[in-house]
Coordinates of C-alpha atoms and ligand atoms in Angstrom, one line a residue:
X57 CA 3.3 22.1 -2.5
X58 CA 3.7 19.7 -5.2
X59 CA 2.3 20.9 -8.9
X60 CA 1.2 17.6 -10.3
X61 CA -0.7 14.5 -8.8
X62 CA 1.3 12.0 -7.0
X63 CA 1.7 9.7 -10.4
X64 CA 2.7 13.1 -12.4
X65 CA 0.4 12.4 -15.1
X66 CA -1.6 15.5 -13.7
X67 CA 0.0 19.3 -13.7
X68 CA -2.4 21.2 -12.2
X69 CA -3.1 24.7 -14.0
X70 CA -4.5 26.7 -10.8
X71 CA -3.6 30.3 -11.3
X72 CA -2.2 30.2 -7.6
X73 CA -1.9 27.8 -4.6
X74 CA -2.8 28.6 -0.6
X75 CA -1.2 26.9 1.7
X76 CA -2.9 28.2 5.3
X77 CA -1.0 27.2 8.9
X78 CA -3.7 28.7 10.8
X79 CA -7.0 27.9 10.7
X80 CA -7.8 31.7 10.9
X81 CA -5.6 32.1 7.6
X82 CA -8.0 29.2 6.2
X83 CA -11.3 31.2 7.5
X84 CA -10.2 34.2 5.8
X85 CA -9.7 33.0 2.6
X86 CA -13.1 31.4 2.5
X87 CA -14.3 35.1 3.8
X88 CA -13.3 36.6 1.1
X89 CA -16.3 36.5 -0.8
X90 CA -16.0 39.6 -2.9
X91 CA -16.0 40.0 -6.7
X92 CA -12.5 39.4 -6.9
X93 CA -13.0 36.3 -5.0
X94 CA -11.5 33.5 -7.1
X95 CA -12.7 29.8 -7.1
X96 CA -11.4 27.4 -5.3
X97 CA -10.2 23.8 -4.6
X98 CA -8.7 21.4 -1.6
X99 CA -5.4 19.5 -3.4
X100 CA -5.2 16.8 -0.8
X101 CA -2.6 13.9 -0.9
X102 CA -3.0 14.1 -5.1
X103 CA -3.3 10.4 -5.5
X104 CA -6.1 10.9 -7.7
X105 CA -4.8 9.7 -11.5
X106 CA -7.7 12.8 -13.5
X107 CA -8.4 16.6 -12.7
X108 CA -10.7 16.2 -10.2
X109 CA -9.1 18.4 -7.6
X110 CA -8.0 21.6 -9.9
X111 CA -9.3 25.2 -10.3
X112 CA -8.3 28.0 -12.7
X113 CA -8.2 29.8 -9.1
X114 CA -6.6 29.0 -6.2
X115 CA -5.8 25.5 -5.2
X116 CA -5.4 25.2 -1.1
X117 CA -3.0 22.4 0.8
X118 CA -4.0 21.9 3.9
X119 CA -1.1 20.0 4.8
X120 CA 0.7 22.9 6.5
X121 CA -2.2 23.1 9.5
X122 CA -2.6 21.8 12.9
X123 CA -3.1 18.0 12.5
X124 CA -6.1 17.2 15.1
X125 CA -7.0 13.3 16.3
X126 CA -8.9 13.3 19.3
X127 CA -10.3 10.1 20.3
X128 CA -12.9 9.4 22.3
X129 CA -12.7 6.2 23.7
X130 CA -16.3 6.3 25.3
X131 CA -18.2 7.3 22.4
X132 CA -15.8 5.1 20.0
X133 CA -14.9 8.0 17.7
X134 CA -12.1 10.4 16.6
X135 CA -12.1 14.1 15.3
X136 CA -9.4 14.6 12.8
X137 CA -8.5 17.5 10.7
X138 CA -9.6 18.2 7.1
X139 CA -5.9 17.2 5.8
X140 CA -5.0 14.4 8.1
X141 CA -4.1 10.7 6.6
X142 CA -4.7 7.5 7.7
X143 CA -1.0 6.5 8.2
X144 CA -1.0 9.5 10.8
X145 CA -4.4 8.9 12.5
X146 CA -4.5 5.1 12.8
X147 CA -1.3 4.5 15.3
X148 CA -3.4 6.5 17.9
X149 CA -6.5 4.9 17.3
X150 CA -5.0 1.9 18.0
X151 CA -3.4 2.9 20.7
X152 CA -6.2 3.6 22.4
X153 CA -7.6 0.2 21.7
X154 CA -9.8 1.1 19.0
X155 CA -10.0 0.3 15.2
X156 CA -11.1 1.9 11.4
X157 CA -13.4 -0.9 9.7
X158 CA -11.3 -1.1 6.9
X159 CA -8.5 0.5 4.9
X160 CA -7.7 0.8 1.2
X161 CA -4.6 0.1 -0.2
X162 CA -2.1 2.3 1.1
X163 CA -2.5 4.2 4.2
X164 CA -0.8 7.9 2.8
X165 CA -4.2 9.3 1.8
X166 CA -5.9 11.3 3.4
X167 CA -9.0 10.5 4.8
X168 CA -10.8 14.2 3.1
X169 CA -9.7 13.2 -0.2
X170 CA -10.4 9.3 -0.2
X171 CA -14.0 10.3 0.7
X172 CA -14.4 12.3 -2.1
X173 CA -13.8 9.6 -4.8
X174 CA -15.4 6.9 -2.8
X175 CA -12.3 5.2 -2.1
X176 CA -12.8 1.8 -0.8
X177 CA -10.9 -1.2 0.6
X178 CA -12.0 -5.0 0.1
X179 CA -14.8 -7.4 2.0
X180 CA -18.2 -8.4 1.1
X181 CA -19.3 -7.2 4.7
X182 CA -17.4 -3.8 4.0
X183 CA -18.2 -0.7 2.3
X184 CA -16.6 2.4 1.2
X185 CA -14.4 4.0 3.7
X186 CA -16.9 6.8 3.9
X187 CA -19.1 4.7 5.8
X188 CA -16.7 5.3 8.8
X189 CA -18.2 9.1 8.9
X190 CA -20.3 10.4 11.6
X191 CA -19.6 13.9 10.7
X192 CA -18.0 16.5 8.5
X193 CA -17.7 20.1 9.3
X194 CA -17.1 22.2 6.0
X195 CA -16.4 25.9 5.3
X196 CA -18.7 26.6 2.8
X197 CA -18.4 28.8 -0.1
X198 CA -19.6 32.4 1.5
X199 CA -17.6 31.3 4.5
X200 CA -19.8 29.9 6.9
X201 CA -18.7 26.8 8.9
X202 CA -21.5 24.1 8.8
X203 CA -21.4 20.9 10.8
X204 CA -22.8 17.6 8.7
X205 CA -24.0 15.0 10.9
X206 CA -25.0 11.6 9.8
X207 CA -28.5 11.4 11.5
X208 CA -29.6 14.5 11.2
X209 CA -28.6 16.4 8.3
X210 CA -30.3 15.0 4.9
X211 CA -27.3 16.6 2.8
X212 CA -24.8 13.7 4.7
X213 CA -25.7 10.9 2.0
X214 CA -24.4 13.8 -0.6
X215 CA -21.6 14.7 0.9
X216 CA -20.2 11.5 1.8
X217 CA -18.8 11.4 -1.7
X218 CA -18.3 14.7 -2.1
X219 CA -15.6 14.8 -5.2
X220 CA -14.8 18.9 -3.0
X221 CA -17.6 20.2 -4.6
X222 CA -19.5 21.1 -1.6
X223 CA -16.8 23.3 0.3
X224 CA -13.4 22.5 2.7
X225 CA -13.7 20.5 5.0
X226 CA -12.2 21.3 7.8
X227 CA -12.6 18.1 10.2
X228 CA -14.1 14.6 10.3
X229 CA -15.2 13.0 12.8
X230 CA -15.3 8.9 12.2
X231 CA -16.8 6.1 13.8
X232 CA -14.6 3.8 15.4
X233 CA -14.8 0.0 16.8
X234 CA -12.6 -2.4 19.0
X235 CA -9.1 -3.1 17.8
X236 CA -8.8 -6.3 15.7
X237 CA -5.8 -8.2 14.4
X238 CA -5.4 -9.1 10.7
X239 CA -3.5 -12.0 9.0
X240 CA -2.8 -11.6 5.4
X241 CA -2.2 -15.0 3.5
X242 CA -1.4 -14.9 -0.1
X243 CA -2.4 -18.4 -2.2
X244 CA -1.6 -18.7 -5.8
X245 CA -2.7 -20.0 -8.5
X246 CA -6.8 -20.3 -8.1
X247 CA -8.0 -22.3 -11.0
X248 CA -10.4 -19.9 -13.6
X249 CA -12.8 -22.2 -13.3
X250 CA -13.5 -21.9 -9.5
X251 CA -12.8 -18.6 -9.7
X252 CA -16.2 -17.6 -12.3
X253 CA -17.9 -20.4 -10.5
X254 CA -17.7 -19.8 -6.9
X255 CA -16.7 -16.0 -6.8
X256 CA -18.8 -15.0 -3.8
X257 CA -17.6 -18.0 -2.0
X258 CA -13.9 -16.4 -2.6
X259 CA -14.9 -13.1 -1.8
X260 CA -16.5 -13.9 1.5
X261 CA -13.0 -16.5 2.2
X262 CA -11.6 -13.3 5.0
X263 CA -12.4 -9.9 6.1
X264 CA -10.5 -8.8 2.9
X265 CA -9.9 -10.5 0.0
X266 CA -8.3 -9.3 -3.3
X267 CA -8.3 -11.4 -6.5
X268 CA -5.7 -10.8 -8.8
X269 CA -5.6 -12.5 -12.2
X270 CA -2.3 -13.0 -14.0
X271 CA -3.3 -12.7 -17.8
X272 CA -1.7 -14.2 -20.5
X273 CA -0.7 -13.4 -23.8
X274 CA -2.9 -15.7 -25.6
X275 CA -5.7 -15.1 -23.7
X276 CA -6.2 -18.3 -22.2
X277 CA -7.7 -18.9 -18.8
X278 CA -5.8 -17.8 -16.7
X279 CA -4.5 -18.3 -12.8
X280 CA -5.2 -16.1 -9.9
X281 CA -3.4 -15.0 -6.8
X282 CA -5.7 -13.8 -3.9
X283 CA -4.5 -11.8 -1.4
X284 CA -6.9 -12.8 1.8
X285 CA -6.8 -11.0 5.0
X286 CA -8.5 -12.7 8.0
X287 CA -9.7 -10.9 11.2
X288 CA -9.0 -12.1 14.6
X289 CA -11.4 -11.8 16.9
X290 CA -13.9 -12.6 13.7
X291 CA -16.5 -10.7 12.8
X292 CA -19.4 -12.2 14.9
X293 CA -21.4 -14.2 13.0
X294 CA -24.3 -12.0 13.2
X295 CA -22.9 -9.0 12.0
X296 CA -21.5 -10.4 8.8
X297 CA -25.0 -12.0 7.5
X298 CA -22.9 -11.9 4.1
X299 CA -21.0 -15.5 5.2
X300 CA -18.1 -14.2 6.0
X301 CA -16.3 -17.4 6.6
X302 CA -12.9 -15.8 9.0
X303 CA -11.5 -18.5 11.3
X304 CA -8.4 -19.9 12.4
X305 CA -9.2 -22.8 11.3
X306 CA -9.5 -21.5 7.7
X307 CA -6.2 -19.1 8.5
X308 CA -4.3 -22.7 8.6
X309 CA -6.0 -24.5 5.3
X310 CA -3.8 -25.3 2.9
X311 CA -6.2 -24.6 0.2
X312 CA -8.0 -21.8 -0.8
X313 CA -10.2 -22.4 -4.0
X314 CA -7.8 -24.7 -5.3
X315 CA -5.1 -22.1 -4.8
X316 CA -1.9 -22.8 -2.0
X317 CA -0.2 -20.5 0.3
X318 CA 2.4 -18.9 -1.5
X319 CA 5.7 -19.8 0.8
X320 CA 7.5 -16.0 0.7
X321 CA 6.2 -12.4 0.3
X322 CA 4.5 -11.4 -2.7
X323 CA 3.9 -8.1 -4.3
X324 CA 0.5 -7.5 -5.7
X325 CA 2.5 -7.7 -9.4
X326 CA 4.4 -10.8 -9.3
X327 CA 7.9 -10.1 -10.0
X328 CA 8.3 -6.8 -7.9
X329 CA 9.9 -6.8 -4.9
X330 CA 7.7 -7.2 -2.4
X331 CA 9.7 -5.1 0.9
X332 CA 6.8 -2.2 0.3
X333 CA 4.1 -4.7 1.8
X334 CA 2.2 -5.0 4.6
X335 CA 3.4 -8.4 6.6
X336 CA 1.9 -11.5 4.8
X337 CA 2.8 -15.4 5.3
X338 CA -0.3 -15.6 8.5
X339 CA 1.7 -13.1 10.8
X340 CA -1.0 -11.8 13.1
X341 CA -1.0 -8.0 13.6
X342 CA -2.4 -4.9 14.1
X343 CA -4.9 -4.1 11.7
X344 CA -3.2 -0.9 11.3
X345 CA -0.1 -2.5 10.4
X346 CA -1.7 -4.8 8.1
X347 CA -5.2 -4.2 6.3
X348 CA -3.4 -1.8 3.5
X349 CA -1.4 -3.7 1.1
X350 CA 1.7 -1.1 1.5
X351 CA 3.3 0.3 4.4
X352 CA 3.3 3.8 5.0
X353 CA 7.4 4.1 4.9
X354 CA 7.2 2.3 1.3
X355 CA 6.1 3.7 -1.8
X356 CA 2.8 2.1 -2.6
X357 CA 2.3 0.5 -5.9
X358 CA 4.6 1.2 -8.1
X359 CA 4.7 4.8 -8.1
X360 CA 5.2 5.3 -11.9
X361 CA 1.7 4.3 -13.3
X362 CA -1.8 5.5 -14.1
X363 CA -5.2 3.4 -12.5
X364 CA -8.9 2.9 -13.3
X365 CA -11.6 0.7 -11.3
X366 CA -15.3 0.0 -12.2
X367 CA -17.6 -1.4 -9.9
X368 CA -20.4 -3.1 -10.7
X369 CA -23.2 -5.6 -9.3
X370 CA -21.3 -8.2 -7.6
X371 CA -23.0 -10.9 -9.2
X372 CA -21.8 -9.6 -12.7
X373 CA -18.3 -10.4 -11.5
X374 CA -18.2 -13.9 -13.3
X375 CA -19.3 -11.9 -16.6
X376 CA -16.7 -9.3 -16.3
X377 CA -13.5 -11.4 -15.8
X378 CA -14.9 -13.2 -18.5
X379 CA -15.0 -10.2 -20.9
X380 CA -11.9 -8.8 -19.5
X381 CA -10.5 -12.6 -20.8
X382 CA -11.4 -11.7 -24.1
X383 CA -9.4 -8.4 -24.2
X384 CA -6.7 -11.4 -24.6
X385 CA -3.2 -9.4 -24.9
X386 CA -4.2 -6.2 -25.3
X387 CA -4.7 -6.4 -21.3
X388 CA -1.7 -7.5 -19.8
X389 CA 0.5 -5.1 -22.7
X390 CA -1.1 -2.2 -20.5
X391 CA -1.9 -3.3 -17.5
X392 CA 0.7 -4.2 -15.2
X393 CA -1.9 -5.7 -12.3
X394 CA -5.7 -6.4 -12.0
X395 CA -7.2 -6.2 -8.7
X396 CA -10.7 -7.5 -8.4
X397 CA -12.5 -6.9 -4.7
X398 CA -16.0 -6.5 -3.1
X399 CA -17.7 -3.2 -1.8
X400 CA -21.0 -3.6 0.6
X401 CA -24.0 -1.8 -0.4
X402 CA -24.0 1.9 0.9
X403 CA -26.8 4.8 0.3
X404 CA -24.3 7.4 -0.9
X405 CA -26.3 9.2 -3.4
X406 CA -22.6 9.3 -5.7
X407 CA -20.6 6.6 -4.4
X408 CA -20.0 3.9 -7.0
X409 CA -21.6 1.2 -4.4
X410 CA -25.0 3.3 -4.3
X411 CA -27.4 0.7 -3.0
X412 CA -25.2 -1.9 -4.9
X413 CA -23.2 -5.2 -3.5
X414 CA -20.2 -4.6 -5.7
X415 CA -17.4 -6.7 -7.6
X416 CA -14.5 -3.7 -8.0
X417 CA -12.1 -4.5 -11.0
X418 CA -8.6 -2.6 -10.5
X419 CA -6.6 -1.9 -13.0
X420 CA -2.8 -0.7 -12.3
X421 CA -1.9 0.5 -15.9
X422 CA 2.2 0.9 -17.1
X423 CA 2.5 4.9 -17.6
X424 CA 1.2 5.0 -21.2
X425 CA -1.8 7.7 -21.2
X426 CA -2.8 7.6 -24.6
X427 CA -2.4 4.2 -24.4
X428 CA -4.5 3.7 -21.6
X429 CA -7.2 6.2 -22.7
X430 CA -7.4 4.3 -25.9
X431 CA -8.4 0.9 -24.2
X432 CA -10.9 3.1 -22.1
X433 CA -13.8 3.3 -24.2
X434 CA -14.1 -0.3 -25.4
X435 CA -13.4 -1.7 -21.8
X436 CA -16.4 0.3 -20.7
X437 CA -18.4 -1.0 -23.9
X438 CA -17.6 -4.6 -22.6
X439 CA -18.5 -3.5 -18.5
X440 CA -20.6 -0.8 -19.0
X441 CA -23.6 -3.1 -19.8
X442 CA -22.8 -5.1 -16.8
X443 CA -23.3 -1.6 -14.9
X444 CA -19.7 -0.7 -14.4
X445 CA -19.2 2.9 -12.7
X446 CA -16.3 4.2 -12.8
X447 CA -14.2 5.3 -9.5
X448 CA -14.0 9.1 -9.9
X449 CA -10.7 9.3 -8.9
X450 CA -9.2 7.2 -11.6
X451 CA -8.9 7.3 -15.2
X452 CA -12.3 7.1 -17.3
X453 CA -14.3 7.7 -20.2
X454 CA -17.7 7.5 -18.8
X455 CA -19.9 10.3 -20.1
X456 CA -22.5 12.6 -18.2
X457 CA -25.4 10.9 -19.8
X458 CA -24.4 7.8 -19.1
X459 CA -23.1 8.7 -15.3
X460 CA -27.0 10.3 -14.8
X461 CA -28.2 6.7 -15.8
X462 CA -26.4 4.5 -13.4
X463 CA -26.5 7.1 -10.2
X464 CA -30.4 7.2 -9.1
X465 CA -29.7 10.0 -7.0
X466 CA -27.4 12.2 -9.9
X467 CA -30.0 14.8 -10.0
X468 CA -30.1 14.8 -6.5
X469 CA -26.6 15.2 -6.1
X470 CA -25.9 18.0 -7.9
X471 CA -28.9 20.2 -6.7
X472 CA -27.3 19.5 -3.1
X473 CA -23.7 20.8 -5.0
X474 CA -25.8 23.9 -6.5
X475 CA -27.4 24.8 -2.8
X476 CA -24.5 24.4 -1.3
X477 CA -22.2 26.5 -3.6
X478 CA -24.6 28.9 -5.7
X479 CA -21.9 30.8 -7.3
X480 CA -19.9 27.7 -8.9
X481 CA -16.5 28.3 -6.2
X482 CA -15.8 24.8 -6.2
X483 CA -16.9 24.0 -10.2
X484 CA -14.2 23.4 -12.2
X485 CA -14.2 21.5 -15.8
X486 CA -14.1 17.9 -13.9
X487 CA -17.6 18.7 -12.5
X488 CA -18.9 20.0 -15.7
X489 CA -17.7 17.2 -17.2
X490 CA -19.3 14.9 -15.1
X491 CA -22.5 16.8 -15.6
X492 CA -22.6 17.6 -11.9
X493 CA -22.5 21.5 -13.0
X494 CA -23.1 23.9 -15.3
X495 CA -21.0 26.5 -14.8
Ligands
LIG89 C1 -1.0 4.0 -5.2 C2 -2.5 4.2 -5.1 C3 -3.3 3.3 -4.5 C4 -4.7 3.5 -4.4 N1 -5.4 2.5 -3.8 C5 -6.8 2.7 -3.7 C6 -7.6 1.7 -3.1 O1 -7.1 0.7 -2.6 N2 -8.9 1.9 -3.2 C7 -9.5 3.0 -3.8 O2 -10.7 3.1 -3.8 N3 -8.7 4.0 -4.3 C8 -7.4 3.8 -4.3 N4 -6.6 4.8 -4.9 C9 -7.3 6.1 -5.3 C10 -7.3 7.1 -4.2 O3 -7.7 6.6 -3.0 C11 -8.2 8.2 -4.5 O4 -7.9 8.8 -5.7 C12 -8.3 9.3 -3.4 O5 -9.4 10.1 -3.6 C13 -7.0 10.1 -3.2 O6 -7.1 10.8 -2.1 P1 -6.1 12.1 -1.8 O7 -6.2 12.4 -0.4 O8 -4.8 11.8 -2.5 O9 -7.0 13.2 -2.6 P2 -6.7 14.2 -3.7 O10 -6.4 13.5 -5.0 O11 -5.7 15.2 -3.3 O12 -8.1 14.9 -3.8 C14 -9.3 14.1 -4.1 C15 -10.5 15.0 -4.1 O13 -10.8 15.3 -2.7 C16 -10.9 16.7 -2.6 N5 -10.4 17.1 -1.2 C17 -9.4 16.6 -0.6 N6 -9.3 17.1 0.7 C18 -10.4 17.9 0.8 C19 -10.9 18.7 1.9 N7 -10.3 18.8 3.1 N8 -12.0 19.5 1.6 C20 -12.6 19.4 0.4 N9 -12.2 18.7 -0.6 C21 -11.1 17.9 -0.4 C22 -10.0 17.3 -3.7 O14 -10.5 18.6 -4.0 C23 -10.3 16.3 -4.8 O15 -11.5 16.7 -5.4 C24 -5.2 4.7 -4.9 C25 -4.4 5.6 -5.5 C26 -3.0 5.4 -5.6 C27 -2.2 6.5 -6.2

């Protein structure tokens, strides 16, 4: 087991680490509820860029149990395990026909750990990946499996961002729907202009579309790349009353907001080669094999970097590339990309699209913490009146009072973390910091 986050800005400090291969293993070490009983954290995949996942006890990997992924192909689901990915559950989900909604990314996380920051993909018709559970079943913190269901258990909207405060989970089960196929064009330079003046119109241009602006120097307006992923058979037109507008026809337009079909593959940060992408150039595909940005064999990203995203109410997104425009240099000295997408509404008491149609702003940052954490607070004094919340698996300087104020349902949230784990097993200083516990 790894001792830092993937990006190895993180070394975790847990006293010990638990790697179980049986699930009985896993029970006991739950069971063990005695005073000597430590506390205790899930390190999943690590692609969180903050502390989130560590303990001063023992951090667990469930990496070295039983994968599961059973699909059922009459009730349009599949049961995974608590440490499975989406890389390894998605090439039997579509072999069976079937389909995930959406994807973020990179498919190398798993699908425990994404949930728990409220890890999203793109589309004004799609919301967090969470929105894919229909259950979760959890060891809890006095060692008591507990199922979760989505319609009847009124702890679900809690849990479905769960940042591990609530206990292990130990398997999901997600909602699945027919498989689709996905064409990823890239167009480049979209005109500023059109882009603060008809943003929902871009966002709703595919299934999936990702804006990135290339910043300059001086900060002058500048152009934009979108990466837009269109879904074949479209979405039917009355399931996507958000105007989705996904056609061949539009797959073969030569112009996209004023922007043109770039003629070769692009990376998301122009200038890097671009052989760790999904296919682009309108090559129709699994959407397994296509709605990430990176392929599973590839590194994602750039591997050597830190990240933050705020999201915020989607039709603040003019304001907020505006105000980002005005960071002029200091931007693009740190940030080596910018990713700007949309995140439907959800009722997920903690996710950052609580009851909120979302513009998502992405940074990719170059590997310069103090740098990075220097920019922080005045880029949330220019979003955070535009009701930026920060993803909680990225790198922010949000404070608890201020988190409390722009999550209805905080207080809410951590009573459900305090029920569920009386004795603080799961606490650790990320959730204290947060304000989501005490102890
Ligand atoms: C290159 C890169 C690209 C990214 N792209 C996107 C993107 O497109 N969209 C986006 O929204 N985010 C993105 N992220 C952020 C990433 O999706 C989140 O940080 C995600 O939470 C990481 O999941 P993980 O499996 O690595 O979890 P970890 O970082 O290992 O853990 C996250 C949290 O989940 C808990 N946890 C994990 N498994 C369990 C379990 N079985 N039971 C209980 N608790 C558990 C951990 O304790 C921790 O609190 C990206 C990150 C990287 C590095």
């Amino acid at each position: 087991m790894r001792h830092t986050n993937w990006a190895g800005n993180y070394r975790y400090r847990a006293a010990a680490l638990a790697e179980p291969t049986t699930a009985a293993q896993l029970r006991d070490l739950l069971a063990d509820t005695g005073p000597a009983a430590g506390r205790l954290r899930v390190a999943a995949t690590g692609h969180t860029f903050n502390d989130l996942p560590d303990t001063t006890g023992t951090l667990l990997t469930l990496r070295s149990l039983p994968r599961v992924c059973e699909v059922d192909t009459a009730a349009r689901t599949v049961r995974i395990d608590g440490g499975a990915s989406y890389g390894e559950i998605a090439p039997a989900v579509q072999a069976a026909g079937l389909a995930l909604p959406n994807l973020a990314s990179l498919p190398h996380i798993s699908v425990a750990g994404a949930i728990a920051t409220g890890t999203h993909g793109s589309g004004v018709g799609n919301k967090m990946l969470a929105d894919a559970v229909v259950g979760f079943e959890v060891l809890t913190a006095d060692g008591e499996l507990r199922q979760v269901g989505r319609d009847d258990d009124p702890d679900f909207p809690a849990l479905a961002t769960h940042l591990g405060a609530f206990g292990v989970i130990t398997a999901l089960t997600l909602r699945l729907e027919p498989t689709f196929d996905v064409a990823t064009t890239v167009y480049l330079g979209l005109p500023w202009d059109r882009l603060t003046t008809e943003f929902a119109q871009i966002a709703a241009g595919g299934y999936s579309v990702s804006v990135l602006p290339q910043w300059t120097q001086d900060g002058a307006a500048p152009e934009s790349m979108a990466f837009v992923k269109r879904r074949f058979p479209a979405v039917a037109r009355e399931e996507t009353p958000r105007g989705v507008t996904d056609s061949a026809a539009a797959a073969s337009t030569p112009d996209f907001f004023g922007g043109r079909p770039a003629d070769r593959m692009m990376h998301l940060t122009p200038g890097v080669d671009p052989s760790a992408c999904t296919p682009q150039l309108g090559d129709v595909g699994p959407w397994h094999l296509r709605l990430a940005h990176f392929r599973l064999e590839a590194t994602p990203s750039s591997g050597d970097e830190l990240q933050t995203e705020y999201l915020m109410p989607i039709g603040n997104a003019a304001a907020a590339l505006e105000q980002l425009r005005q960071l002029g240099g200091r931007l693009p000295a740190l940030a080596t990309t910018t990713e700007v997408r949309t995140v439907a509404a959800d009722d997920f008491w903690l996710s950052p699209a609580y009851q909120t149609d979302s513009v998502a702003v992405h940074f990719t940052w170059k590997p310069d913490q103090p740098g990075v954490q220097a920019l922080l607070p005045e880029l949330e004094a220019r979003l955070g009146p535009l009701g930026a919340r920060p993803h909680w698996g990225k790198l922010f300087a949000t404070p608890a009072d201020r988190l409390n104020q722009l999550y209805p349902r905080f207080g809410d949230a951590a009573d459900a973390v305090q029920r569920w784990d009386p004795n603080g097993r799961f606490s650790n200083d990320f959730l204290r910091r947060v304000g989501l516990r005490i102890d």
